[in-house]
Coordinates of C-alpha atoms in Angstrom, one line a residue:
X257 CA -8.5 0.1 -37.1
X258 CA -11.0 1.4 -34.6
X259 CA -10.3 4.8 -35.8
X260 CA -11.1 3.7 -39.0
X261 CA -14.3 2.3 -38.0
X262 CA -15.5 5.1 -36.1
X263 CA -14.6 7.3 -39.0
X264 CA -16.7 5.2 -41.2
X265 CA -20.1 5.8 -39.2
X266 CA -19.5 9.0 -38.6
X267 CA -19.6 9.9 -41.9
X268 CA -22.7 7.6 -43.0
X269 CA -24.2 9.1 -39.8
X270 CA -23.8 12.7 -41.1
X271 CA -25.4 11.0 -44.5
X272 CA -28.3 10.6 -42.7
X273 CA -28.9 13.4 -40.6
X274 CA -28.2 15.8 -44.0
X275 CA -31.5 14.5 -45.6
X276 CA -33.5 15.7 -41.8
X277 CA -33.3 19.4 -44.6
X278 CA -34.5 17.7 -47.1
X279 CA -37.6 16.0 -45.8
X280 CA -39.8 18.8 -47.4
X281 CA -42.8 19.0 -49.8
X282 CA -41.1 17.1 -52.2
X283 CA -41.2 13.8 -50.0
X284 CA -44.8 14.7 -48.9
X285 CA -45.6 14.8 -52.9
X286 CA -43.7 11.2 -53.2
X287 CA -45.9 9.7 -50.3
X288 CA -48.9 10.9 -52.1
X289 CA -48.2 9.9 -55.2
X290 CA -47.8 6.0 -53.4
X291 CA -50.9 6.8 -51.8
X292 CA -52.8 7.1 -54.9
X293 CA -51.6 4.7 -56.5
X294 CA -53.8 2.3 -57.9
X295 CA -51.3 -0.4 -59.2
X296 CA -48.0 -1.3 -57.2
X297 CA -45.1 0.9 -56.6
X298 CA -42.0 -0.7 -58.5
X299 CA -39.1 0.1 -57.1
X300 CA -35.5 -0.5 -60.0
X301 CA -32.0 0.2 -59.7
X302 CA -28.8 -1.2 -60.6
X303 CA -25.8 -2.6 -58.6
X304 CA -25.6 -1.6 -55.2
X305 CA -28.7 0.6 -55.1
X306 CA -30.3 -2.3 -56.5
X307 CA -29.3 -4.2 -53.3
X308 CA -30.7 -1.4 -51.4
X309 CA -34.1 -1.2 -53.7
X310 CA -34.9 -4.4 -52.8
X311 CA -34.5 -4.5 -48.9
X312 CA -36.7 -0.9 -49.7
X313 CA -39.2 -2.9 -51.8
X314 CA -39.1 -5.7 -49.3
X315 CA -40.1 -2.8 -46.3
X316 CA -42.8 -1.7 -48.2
X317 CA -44.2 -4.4 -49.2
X318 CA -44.6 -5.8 -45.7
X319 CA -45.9 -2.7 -44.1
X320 CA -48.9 -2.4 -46.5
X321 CA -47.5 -0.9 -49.6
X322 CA -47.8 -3.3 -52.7
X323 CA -44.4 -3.2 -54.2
X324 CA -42.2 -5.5 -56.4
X325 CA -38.7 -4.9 -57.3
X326 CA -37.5 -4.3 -61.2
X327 CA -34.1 -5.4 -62.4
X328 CA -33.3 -2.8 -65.1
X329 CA -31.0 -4.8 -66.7
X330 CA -33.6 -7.3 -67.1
X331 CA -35.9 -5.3 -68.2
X332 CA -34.3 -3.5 -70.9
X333 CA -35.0 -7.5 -72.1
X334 CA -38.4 -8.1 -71.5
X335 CA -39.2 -7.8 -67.9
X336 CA -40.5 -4.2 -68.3
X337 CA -44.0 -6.3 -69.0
X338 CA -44.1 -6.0 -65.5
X339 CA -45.1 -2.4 -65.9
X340 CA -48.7 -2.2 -66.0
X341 CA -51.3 0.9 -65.4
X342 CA -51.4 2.7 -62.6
X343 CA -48.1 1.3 -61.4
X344 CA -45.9 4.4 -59.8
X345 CA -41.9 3.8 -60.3
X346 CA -39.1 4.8 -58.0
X347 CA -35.9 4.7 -59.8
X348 CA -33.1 5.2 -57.8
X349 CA -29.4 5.8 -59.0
X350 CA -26.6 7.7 -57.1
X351 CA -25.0 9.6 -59.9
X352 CA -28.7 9.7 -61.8
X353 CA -26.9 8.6 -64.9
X354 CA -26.8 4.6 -64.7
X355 CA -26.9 3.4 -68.3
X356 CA -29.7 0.7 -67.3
X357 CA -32.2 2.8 -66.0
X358 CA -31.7 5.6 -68.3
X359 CA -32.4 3.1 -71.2
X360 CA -35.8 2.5 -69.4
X361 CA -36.9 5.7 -68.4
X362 CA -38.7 6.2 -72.0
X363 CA -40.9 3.5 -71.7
X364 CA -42.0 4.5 -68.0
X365 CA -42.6 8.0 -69.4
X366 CA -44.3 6.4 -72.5
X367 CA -47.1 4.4 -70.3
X368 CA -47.9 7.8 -68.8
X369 CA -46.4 5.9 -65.3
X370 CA -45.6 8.7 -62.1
X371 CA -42.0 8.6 -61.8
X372 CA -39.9 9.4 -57.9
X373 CA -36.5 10.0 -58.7
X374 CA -34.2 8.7 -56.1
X375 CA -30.3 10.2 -57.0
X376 CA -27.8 12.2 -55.5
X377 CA -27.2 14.3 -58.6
X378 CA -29.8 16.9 -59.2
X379 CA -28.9 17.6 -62.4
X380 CA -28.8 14.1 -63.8
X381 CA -31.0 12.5 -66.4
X382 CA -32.7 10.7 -63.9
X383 CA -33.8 14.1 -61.5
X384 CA -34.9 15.6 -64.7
X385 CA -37.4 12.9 -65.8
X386 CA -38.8 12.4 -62.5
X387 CA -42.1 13.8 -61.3
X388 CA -40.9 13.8 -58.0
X389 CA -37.3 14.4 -57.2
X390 CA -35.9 12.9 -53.5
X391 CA -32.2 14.3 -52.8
X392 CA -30.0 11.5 -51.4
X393 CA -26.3 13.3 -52.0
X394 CA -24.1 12.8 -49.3
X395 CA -21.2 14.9 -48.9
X396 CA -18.7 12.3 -49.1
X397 CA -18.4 8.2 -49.2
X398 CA -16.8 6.5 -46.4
X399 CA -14.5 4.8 -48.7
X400 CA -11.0 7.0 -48.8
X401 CA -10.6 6.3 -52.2
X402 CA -14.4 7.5 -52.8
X403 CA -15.1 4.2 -54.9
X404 CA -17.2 2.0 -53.3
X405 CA -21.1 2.9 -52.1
X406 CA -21.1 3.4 -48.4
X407 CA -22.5 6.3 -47.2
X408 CA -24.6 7.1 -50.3
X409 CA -26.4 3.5 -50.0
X410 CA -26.7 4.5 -46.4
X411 CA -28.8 7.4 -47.0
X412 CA -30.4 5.5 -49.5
X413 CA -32.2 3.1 -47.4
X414 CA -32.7 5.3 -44.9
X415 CA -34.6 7.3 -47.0
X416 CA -36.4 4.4 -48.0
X417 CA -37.2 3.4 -45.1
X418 CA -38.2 7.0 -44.0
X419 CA -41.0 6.8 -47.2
X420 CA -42.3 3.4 -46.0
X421 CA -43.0 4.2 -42.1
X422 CA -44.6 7.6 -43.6
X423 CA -47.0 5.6 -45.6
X424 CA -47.6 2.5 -42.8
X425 CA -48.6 5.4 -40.1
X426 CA -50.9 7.5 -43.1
X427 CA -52.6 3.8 -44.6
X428 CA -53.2 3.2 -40.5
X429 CA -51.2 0.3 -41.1
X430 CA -51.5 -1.9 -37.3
X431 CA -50.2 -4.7 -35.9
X432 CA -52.7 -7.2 -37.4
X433 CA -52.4 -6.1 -40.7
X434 CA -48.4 -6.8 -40.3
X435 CA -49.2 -10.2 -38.9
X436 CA -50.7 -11.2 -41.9
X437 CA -47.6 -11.1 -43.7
X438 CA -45.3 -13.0 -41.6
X439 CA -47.2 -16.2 -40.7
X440 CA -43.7 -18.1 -40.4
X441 CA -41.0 -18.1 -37.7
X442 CA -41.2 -16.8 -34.3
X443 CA -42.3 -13.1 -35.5
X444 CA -45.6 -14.8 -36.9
X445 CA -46.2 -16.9 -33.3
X446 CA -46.2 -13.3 -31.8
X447 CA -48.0 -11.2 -33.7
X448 CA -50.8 -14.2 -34.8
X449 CA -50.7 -16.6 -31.7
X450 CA -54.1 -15.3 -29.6
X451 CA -54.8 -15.8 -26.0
X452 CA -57.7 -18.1 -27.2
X453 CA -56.0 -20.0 -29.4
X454 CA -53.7 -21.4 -26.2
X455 CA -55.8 -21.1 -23.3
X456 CA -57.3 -24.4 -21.8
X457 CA -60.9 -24.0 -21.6
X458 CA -64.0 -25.7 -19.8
X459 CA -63.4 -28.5 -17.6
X460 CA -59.2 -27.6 -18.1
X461 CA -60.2 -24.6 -16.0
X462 CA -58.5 -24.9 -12.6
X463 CA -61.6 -23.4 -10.4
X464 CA -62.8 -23.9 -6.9
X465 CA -65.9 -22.5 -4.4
X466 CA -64.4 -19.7 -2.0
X467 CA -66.0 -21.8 0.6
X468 CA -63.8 -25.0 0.1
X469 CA -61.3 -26.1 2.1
X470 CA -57.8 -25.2 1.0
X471 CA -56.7 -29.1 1.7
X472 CA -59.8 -30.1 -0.8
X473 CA -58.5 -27.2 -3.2
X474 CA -54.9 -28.7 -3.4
X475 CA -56.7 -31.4 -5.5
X476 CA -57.8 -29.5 -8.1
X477 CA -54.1 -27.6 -7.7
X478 CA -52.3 -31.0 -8.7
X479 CA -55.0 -32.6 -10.8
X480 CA -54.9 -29.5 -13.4
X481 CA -51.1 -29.4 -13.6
X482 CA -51.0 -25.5 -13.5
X483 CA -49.6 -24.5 -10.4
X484 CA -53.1 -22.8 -9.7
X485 CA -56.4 -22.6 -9.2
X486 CA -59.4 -19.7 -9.4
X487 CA -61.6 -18.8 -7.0
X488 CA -64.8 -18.5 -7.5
X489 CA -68.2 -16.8 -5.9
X490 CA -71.6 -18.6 -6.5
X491 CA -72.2 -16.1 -9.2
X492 CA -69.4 -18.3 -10.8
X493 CA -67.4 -14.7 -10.8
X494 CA -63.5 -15.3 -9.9
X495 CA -62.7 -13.4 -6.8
X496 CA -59.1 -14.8 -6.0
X497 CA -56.5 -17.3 -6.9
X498 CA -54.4 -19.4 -5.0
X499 CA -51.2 -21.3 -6.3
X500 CA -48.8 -23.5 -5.2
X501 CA -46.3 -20.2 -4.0
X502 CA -48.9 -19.2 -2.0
X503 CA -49.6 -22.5 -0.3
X504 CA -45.6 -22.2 0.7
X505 CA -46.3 -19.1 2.4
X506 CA -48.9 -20.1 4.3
X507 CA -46.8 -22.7 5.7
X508 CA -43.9 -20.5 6.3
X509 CA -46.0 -18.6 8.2
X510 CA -47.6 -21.3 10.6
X511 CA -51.0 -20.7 9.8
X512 CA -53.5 -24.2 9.9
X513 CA -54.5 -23.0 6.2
X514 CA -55.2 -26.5 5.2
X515 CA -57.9 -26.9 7.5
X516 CA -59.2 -23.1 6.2
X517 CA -61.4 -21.7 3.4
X518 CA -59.9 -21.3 0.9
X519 CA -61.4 -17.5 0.1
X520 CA -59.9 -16.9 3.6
X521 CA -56.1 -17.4 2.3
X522 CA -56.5 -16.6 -1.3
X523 CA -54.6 -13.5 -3.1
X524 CA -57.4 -10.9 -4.4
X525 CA -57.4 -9.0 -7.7
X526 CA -56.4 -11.3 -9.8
X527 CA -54.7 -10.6 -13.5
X528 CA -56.9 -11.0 -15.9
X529 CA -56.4 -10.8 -20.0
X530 CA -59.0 -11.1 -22.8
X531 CA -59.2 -14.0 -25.2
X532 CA -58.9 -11.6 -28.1
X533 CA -55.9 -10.3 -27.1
X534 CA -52.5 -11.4 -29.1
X535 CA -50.8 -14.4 -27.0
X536 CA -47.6 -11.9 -26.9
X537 CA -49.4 -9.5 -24.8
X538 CA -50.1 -12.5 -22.3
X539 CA -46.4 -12.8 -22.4
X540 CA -45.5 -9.2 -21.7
X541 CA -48.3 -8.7 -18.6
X542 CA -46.6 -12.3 -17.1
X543 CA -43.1 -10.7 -17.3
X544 CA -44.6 -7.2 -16.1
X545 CA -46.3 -8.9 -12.8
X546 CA -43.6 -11.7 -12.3
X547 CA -47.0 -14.3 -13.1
X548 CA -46.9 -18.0 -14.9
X549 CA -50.7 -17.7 -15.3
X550 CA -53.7 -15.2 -16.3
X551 CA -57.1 -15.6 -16.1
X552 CA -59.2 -15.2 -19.5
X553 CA -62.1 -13.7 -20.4
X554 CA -64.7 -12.9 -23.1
X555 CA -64.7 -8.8 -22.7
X556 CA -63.6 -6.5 -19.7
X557 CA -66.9 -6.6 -18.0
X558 CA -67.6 -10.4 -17.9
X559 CA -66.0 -11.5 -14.2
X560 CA -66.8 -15.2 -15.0
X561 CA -63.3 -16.8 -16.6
X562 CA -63.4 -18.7 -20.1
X563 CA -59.9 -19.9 -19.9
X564 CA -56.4 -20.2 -18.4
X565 CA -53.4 -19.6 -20.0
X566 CA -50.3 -20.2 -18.3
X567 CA -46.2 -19.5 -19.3
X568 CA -45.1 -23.0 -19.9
X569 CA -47.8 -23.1 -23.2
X570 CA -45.9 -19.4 -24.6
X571 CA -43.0 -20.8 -24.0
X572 CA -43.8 -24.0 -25.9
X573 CA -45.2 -22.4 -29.1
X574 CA -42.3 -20.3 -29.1
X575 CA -44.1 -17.1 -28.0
X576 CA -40.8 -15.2 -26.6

């Protein structure tokens, strides 16, 4: 059994690294051709590839490439109306000779639409009609008995997903533009959730005067639940922090720090993040500098603090 397995992705792993030759100006052509497109790029095949198609048309539609996927079955009855002008088609179809998406190759050709042929048989109907032609042959299927779609589909979708990271990095596709197409689940907290939609602000600010007592600043410590406070010049510009860790410390160490300013005992060089900044990045500089909270602020000049925002709110809105 585990030879069998390791048989299996070693062949569907040689599927993939065959097409490495055959990334060439024929795949530039077909990322062009999306490029321009002016409509959406409709992606059709049949049976397993048309599995594949749609986790393909599924990529590309969420890394900025309008695309819907075609059942040719149904379409040969009525749902090539999809089609419209300035639409570009990928048909894909491992022997190039599916019945289906022959039958609906005329009317593609008919609306004057640009066709990217997706087979693994260069002489097929399908590689002839195309105006683009992407090899996807694979030497052999995993399958002994060379029946069922394994390393073909492989190559398939990695070929699909080779065209779809092309395009994201050529449109300048970034992270915000992804973000607007998941809103839901915990992918959508990360890449929408920003610092200043979670940060407590104003009077939740936990801030003292570096010339206060530490014993005064324990107050403002417990009152604002936080674990911390800011310290601040008279300019109103945070200089230091001190948290409740630190106060431990000081103890540890014997020093009267109660009875001390609180600038005196504070840690310098606080870490700071911007309110702009995506709430997951908060997350990933807390992890980074073994922190619960960061300072925020309007821009990278600014010294004066418009917010906190501290772990336990991430971890709530499910920020992970």
């Amino acid at each position: 059994m585990i030879e069998t397995a390791k048989h299996v992705l070693k062949v569907e792993a040689d599927a993939i690294v065959a097409l490495l030759d055959r990334i060439d100006d024929r795949f530039v052509q077909a990322v062009e051709m999306i490029l321009a497109c002016k409509g959406r790029l409709v992606i059709t095949g049949m049976g397993k590839s048309g599995l594949i198609c749609q986790k393909v048309a599924a990529t590309m539609a969420s890394t900025g490439t309008p695309t819907l996927f075609l059942h040719p079955a149904e379409g040969i009855h009525g749902d090539l109306g999809m089609l419209m002008k300035g639409d570009v088609v990928m048909a894909v179809s491992n022997s190039g000779e599916t019945e289906e998406i022959v039958r609906i190759l005329p009317v593609i050709k008919r609306m004057g639409l640009p066709l990217i042929s997706m087979t693994g048989n260069a002489g097929s109907t399908l590689a002839r009609a195309g105006d683009v032609f992407l090899d996807i042959s694979v030497k052999e299927e995993a399958c002994p008995l060379g029946l069922a779609p394994t390393a073909s589909t492989t190559a398939t979708v990695a070929m699909g997903d080779a065209l779809a990271v092309t395009l994201l990095i050529r449109r300048g596709f970034k992270e915000e533009d992804f973000a607007l197409f998941h809103p839901g689940g915990a992918l959508g907290k990360r890449l929408l959730l920003r610092v200043e939609d979670m940060m407590h602000a104003g009077s939740a600010i936990p801030m003292v005067a570096e010339e206060v007592p530490l014993k005064e600043a324990l107050f403002e410590i417990t009152s604002k639940k936080l674990g911390i406070t800011g310290v601040c010049n008279s300019q109103g510009a945070l200089v230091g922090v001190f948290t409740d860790g630190d106060l431990r410390r000081a103890i540890e160490k014997g020093l009267d720090a109660l009875n001390r300013p609180i600038g005196e005992v504070m840690a310098v060089k606080p870490k700071r993040i911007l309110r702009s900044n995506l709430a997951a990045k908060a997350m990933q500089k807390m992890e980074e500098f073994s922190i619960t909270s960061l300072f925020v602020f309007e821009t990278e000049e600014t010294q004066t603090p418009v917010g906190i925002i501290h772990l336990h709110d991430l971890l709530k809105a499910g920020v992970v």
